[in-house]
mmCIF file of C-alpha atoms in Angstrom:
data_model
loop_
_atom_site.group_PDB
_atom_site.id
_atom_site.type_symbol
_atom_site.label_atom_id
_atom_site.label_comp_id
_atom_site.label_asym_id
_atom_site.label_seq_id
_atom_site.Cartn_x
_atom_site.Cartn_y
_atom_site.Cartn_z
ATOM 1 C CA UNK A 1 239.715 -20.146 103.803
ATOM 2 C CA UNK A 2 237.636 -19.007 106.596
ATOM 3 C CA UNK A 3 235.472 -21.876 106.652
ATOM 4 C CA UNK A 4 237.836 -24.351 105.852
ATOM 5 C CA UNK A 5 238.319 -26.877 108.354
ATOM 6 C CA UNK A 6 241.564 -28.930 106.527
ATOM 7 C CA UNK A 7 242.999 -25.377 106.303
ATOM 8 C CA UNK A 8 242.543 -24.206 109.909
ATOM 9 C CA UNK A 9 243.974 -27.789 111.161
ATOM 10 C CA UNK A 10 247.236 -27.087 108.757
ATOM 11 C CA UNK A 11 247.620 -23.559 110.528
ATOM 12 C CA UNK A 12 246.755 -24.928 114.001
ATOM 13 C CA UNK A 13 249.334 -27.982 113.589
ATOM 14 C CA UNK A 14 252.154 -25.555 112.371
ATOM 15 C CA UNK A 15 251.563 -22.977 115.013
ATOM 16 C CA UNK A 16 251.771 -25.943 117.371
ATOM 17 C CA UNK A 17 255.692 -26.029 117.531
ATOM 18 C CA UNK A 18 257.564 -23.574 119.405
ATOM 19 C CA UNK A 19 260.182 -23.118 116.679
ATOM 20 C CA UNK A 20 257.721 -22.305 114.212
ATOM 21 C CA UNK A 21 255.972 -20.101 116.294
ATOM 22 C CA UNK A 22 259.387 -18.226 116.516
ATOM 23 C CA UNK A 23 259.136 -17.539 113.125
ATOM 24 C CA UNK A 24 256.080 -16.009 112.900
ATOM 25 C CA UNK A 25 256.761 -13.794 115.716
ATOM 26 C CA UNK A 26 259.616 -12.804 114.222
ATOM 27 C CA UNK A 27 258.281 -12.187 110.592
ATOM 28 C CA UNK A 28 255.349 -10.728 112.339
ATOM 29 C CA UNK A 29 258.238 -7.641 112.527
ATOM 30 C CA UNK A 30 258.433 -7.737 108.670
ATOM 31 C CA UNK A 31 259.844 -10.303 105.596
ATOM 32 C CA UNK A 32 263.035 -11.956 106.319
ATOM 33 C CA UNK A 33 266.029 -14.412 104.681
ATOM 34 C CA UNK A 34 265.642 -17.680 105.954
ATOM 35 C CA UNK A 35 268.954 -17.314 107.719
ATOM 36 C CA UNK A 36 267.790 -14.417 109.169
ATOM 37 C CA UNK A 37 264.602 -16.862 110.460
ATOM 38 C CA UNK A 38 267.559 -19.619 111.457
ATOM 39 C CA UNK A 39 270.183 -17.420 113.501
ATOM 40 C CA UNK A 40 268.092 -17.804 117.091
ATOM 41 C CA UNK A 41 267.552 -20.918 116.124
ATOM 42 C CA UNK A 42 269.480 -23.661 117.865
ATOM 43 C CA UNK A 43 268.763 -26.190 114.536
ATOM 44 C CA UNK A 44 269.925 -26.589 111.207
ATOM 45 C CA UNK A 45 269.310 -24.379 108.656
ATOM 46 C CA UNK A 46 267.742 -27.323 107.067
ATOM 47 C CA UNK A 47 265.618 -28.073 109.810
ATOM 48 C CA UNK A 48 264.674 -24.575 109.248
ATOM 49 C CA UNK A 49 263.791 -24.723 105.881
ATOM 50 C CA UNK A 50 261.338 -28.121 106.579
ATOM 51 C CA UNK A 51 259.403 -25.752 109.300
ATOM 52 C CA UNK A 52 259.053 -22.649 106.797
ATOM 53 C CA UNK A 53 257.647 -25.694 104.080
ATOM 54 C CA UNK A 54 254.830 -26.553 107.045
ATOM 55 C CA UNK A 55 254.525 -22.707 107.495
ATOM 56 C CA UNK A 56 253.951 -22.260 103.515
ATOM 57 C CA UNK A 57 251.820 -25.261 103.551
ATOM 58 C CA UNK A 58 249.360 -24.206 106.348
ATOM 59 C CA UNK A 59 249.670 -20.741 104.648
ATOM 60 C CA UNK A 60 250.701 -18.861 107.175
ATOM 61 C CA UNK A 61 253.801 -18.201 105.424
ATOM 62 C CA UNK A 62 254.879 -17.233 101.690
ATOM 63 C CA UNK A 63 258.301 -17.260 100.407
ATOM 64 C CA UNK A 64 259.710 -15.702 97.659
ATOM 65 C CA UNK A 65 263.071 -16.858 95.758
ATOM 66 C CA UNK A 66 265.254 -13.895 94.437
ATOM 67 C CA UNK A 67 268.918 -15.165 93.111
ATOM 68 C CA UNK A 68 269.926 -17.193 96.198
ATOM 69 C CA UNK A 69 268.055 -15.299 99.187
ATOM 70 C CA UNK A 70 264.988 -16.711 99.675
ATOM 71 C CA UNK A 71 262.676 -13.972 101.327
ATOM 72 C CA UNK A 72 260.028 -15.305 103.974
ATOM 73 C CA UNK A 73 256.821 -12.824 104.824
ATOM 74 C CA UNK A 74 253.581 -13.150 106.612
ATOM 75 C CA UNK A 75 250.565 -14.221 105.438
ATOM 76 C CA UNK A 76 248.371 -11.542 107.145
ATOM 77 C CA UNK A 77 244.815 -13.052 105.612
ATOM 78 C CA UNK A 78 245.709 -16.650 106.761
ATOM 79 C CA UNK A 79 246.144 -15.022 110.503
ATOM 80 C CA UNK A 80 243.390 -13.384 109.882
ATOM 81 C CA UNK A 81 241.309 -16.700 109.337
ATOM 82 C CA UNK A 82 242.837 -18.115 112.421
ATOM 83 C CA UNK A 83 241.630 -15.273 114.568
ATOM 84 C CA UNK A 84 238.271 -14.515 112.917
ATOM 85 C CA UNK A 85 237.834 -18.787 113.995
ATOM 86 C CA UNK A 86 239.310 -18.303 117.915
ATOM 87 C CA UNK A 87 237.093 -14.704 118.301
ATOM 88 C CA UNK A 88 233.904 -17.153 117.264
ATOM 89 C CA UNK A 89 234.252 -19.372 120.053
ATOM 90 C CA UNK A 90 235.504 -16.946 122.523
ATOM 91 C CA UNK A 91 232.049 -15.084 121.810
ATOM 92 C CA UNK A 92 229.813 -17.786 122.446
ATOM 93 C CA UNK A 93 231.793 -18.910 125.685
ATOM 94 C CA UNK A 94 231.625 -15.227 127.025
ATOM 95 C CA UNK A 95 227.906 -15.562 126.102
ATOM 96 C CA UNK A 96 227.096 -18.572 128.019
ATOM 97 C CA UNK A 97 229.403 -17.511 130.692
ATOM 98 C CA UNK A 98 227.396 -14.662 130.729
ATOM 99 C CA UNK A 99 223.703 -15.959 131.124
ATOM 100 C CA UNK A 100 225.079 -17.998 133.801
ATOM 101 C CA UNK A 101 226.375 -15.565 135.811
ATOM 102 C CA UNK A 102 222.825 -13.830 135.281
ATOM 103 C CA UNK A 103 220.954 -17.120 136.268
ATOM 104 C CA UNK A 104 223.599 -17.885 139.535
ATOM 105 C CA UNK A 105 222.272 -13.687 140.343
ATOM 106 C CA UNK A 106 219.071 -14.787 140.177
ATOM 107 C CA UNK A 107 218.466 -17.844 141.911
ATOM 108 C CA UNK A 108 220.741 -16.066 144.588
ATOM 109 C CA UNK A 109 218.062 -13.154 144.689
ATOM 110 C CA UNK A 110 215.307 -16.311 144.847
ATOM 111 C CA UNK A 111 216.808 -18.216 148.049
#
């Protein structure tokens, strides 16, 4: 998953929405119902349920159906893929960053 580029777009697109965001926050805390995921929600709790399907899709997000609770929990590997992508680029900006503050030091020192 780390290298897949269909698979970071999914997880980029569903993290893209405030509402869904909300929902990983909050199940960042530990699994929850889906009306547990819907109460500070100002939407429908089917509106709910068709964010938690682009959560599950993009992976971020698994759900688990016992009787009629259905149980939503983090997908700690999939933010984990996310990251592992953002820390990547961050590196190589801080390293470019960083040879041009060196050459701005030296051509300072030169003039």
């Amino acid at each position: 998953m780390l290298h897949d580029p269909a698979q970071l777009d999914l997880m980029f697109q569903a993290l893209a929405d405030p509402a869904r965001r909300s929902m990983v926050e909050r199940l960042s805390r530990g699994p929850a119902s889906v009306s547990q995921l819907a109460e500070p929600l100002a939407m429908s709790l089917s509106a709910v349920v068709q964010h938690l399907n682009v959560l599950e899709a993009s992976g971020l997000v698994r759900t688990e159906k016992l009787g009629r609770v259905r149980t939503c929990q983090i997908e700690p590997q999939a933010l984990r893929a996310a990251e592992h992508w953002i820390n990547e680029r961050r590196l190589a900006w801080e390293g470019r960053l960083d040879r041009l503050g060196d050459f701005l030091a030296e051509t300072k020192d030169e003039t």
